[in-house]
Coordinates of C-alpha atoms in Angstrom, one line a residue:
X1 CA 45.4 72.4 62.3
X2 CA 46.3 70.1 59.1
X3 CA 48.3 71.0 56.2
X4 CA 44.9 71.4 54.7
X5 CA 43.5 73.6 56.9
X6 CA 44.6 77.1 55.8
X7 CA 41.5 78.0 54.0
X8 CA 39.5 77.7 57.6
X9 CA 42.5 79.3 59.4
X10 CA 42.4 82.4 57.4
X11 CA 38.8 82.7 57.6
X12 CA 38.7 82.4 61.5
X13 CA 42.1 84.7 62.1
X14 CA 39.9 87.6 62.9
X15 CA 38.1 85.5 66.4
X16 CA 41.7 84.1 67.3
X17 CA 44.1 86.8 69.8
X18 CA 47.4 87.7 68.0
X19 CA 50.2 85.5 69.6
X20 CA 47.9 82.1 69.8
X21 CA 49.8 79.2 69.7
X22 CA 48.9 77.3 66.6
X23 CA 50.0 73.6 66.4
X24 CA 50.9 72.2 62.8
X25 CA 50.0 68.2 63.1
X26 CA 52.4 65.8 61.0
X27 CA 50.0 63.4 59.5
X28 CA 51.5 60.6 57.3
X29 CA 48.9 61.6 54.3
X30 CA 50.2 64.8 53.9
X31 CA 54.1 66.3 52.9
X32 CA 56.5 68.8 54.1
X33 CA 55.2 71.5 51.0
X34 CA 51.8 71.0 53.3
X35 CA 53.2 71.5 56.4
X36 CA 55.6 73.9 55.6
X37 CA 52.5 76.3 54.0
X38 CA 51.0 76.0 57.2
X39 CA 53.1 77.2 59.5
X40 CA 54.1 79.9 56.9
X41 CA 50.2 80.6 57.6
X42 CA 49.9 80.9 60.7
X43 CA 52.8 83.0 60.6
X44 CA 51.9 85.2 58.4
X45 CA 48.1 85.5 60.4
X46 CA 50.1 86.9 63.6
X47 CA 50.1 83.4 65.1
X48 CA 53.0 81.6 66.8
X49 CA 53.5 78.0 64.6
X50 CA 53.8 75.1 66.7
X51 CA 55.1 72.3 64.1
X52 CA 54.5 68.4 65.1
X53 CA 57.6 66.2 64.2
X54 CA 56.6 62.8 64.7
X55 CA 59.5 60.6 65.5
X56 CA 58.6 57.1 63.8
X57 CA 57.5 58.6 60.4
X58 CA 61.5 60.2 60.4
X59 CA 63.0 57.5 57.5
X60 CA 66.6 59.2 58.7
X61 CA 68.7 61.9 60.8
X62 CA 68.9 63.9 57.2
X63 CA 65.3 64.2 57.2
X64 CA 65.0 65.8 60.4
X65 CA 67.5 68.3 59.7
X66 CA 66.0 69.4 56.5
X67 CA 62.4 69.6 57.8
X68 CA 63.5 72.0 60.3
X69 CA 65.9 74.0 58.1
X70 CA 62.7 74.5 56.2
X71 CA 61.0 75.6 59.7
X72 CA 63.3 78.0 60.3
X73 CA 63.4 79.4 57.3
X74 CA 60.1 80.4 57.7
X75 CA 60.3 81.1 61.1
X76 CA 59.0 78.4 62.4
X77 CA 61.2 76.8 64.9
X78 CA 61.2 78.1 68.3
X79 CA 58.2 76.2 69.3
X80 CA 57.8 72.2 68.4
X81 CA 56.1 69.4 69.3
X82 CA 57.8 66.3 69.3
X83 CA 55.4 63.2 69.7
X84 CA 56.5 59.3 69.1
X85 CA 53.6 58.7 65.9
X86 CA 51.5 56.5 64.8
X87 CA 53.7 53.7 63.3
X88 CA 54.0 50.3 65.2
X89 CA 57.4 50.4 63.8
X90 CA 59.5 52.9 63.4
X91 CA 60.8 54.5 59.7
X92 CA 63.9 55.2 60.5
X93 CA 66.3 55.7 63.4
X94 CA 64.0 57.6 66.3
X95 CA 62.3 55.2 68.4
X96 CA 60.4 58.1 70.1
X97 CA 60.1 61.4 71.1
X98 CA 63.2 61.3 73.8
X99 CA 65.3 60.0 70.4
X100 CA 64.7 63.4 68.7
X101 CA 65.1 65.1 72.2
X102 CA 68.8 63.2 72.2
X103 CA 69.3 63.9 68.8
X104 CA 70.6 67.7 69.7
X105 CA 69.0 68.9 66.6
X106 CA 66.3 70.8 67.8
X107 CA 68.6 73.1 69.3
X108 CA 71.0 73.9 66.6
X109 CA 67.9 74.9 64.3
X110 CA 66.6 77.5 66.8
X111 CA 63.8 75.4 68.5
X112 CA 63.7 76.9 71.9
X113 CA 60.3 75.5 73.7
X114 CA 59.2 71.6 73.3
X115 CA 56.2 70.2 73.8
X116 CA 55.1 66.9 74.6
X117 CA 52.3 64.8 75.1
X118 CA 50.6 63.2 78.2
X119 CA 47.8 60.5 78.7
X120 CA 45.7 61.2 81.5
X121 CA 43.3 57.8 80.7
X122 CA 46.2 55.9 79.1
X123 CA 47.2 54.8 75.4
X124 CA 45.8 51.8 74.2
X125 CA 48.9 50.6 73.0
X126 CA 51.5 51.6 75.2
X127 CA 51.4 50.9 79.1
X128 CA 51.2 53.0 81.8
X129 CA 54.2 52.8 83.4
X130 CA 56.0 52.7 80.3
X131 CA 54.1 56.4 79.6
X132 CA 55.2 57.5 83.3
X133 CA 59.2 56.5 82.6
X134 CA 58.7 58.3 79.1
X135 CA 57.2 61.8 80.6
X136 CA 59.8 61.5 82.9
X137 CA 62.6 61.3 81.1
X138 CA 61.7 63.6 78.6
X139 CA 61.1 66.7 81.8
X140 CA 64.6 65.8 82.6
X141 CA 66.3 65.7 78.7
X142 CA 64.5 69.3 78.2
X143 CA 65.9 70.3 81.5
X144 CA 69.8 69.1 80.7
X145 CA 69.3 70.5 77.3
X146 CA 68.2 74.1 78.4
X147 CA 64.8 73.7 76.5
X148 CA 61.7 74.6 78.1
X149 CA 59.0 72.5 77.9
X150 CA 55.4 72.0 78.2
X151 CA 53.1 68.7 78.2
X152 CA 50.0 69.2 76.0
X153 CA 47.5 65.8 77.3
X154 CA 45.1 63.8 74.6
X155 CA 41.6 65.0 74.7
X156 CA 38.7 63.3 77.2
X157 CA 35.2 64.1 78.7
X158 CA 35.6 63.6 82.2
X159 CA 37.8 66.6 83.8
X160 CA 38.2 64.2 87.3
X161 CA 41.3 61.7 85.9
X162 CA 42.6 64.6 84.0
X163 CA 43.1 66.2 87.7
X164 CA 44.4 62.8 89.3
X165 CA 47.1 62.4 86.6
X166 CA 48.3 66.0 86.4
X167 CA 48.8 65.8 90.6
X168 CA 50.4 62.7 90.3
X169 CA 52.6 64.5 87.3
X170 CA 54.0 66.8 90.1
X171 CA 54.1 64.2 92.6
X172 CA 56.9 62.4 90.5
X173 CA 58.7 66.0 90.1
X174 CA 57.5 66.5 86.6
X175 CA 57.0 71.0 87.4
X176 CA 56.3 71.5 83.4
X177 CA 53.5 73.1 82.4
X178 CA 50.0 71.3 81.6
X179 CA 48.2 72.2 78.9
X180 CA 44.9 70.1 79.1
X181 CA 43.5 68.6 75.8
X182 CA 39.8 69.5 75.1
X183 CA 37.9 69.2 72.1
X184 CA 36.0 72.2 70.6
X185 CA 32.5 71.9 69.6
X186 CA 32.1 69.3 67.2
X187 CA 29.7 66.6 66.2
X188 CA 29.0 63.6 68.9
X189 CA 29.6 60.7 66.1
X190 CA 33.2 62.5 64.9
X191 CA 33.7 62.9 68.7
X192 CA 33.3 59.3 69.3
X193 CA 35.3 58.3 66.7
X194 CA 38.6 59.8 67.7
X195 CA 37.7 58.6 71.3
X196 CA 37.9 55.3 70.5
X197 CA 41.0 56.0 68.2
X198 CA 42.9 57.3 71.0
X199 CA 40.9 55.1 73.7
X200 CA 39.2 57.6 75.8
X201 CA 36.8 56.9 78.2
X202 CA 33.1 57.3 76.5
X203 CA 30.7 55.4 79.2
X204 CA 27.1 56.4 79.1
X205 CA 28.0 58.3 82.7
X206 CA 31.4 60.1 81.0
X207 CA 29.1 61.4 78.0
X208 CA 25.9 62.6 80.1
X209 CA 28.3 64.3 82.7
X210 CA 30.0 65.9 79.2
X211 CA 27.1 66.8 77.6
X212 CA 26.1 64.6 75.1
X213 CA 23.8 61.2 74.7
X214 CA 25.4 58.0 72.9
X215 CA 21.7 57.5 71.9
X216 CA 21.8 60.6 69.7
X217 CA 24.6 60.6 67.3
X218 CA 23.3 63.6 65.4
X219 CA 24.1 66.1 68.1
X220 CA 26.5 68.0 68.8
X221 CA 28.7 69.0 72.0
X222 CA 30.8 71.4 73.5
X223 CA 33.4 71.3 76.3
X224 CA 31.2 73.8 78.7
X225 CA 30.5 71.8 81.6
X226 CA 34.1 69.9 81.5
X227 CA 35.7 73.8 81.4
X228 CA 33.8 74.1 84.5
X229 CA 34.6 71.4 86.1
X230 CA 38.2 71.8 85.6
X231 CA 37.9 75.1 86.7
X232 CA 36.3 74.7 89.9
X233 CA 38.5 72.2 91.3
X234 CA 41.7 73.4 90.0
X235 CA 44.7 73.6 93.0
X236 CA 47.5 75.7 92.0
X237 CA 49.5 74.4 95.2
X238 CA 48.7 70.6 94.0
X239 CA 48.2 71.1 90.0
X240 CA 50.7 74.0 89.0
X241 CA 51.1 75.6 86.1
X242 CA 47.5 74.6 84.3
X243 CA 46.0 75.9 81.1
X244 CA 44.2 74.3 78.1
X245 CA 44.8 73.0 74.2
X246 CA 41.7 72.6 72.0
X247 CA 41.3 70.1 69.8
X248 CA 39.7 71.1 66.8
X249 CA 37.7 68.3 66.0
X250 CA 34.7 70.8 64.7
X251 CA 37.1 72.8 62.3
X252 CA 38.9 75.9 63.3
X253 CA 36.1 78.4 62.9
X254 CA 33.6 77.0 65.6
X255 CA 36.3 76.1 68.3
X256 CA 37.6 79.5 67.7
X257 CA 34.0 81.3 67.3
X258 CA 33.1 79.0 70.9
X259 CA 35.8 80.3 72.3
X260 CA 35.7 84.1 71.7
X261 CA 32.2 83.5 73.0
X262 CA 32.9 82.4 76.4
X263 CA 36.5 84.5 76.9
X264 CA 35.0 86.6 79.5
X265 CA 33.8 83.8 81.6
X266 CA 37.2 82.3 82.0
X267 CA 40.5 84.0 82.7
X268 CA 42.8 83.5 79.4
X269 CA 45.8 84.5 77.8
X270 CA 47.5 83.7 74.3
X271 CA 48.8 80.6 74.5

């Protein structure tokens, strides 16, 4: 969710399980009173906060440790996500997410679990063996720090590379845990446009096998058949520990509504 989201989060609490983790993004258009009220939100909705820091939009080491003195005074540090950000160049001294791993902040403010992001189909500004190094390093600065860890992956439509990258993840000793990005029901045109902000894969083949038709723009589409697929060919020996992250594209009440739907067809837990 957005700082501006707490409207919709308090009217879909009720279709959410108690203990969900809720992540709080760090967009450059909104401020700390924003994100702070959010994660006081989801807080106070029986939700565990999951607050972004993104490390380019940090202007200085000062700023970090009073954004998550304000976390943790509303209880809102043992769970971050620490992602690199937008910005080509950086605000102030953190270069990426490893930089705020280094910094030994996170730690002294109470954060206890880290996440971190993964790119199953690439970036389209950063290359891949720059993102392998990166996923890397950051499994081994969580492990030397005594943090655990998780990686949550961008969104896509086609469950296949998602599978490839997450066994070649363990193949390289990366043994964190996988959360798999999929977007909630949402409209195919707002779909479209984050996949090309984040350059996933959106061929005529990737979208029929999702769901959807490029042709009709006025649609909408859920994750069911990717779900599946994901499901089905799942390999605990060769994937590990696997679960999933929505993307609430659609706004919180229909992912969460889709969701509550279809819980007895898959085997969940709050996470």
């Amino acid at each position: 969710m957005t700082g501006k989201d707490v409207p919709g989060l308090e009217e879909a609490r009720d279709t959410i399980p108690p203990g969900t983790r809720i992540n709080v993004t760090f967009l450059g258009n909104e401020d700390p009173r924003q994100r702070l009220a959010a994660a006081r939100a989801v807080r106070r909705s029986g939700f565990v906060p999951v607050p972004h820091i993104s490390a380019r939009r940090l202007r200085s080491q000062a700023e970090l440790a009073e954004f998550l003195g304000a976390l943790r005074a509303v209880g809102a540090t043992e769970e971050v996500f620490v992602v690199g950000g937008d910005p080509a160049v950086p605000h102030g001294p953190y270069d990426d997410s490893s930089a705020v791993l280094r910094s030994g902040l996170l730690q002294e403010y109470g954060v206890r679990h880290v996440g971190v992001s993964g790119y199953p189909e690439g970036h389209p500004a950063i290359a891949d063996g720059v993102l392998w190094s990166a996923i890397e390093e950051k499994s081994q600065l969580l492990r030397e720090q005594g943090l655990r860890g998780s990686v949550i992956t961008q969104f896509g439509f086609d469950a296949e590379p998602v599978l490839t990258w997450v066994e070649a993840l363990r193949e390289r000793g990366v043994d964190l845990p996988v959360r798999v990005g999929v977007p909630g029901p949402a409209g195919v045109r707002r779909l479209l446009t984050y996949a090309t902000r984040f350059g996933v894969g959106t061929s005529a083949g990737i979208a029929k096998k999702y769901g959807f038709s490029l042709t009709n723009l006025m649609g909408t589409a859920g994750p069911d058949r990717f779900l599946h697929t994901l499901a089905e060919r799942y390999d605990p020996v060769r994937h590990g520990d696997l679960g999933v992250h929505f993307y609430t594209f659609g706004g919180l009440g229909a992912t969460s509504d889709w969701v509550a739907a279809r819980r007895p067809l898959y085997r969940t837990e709050p996470s």
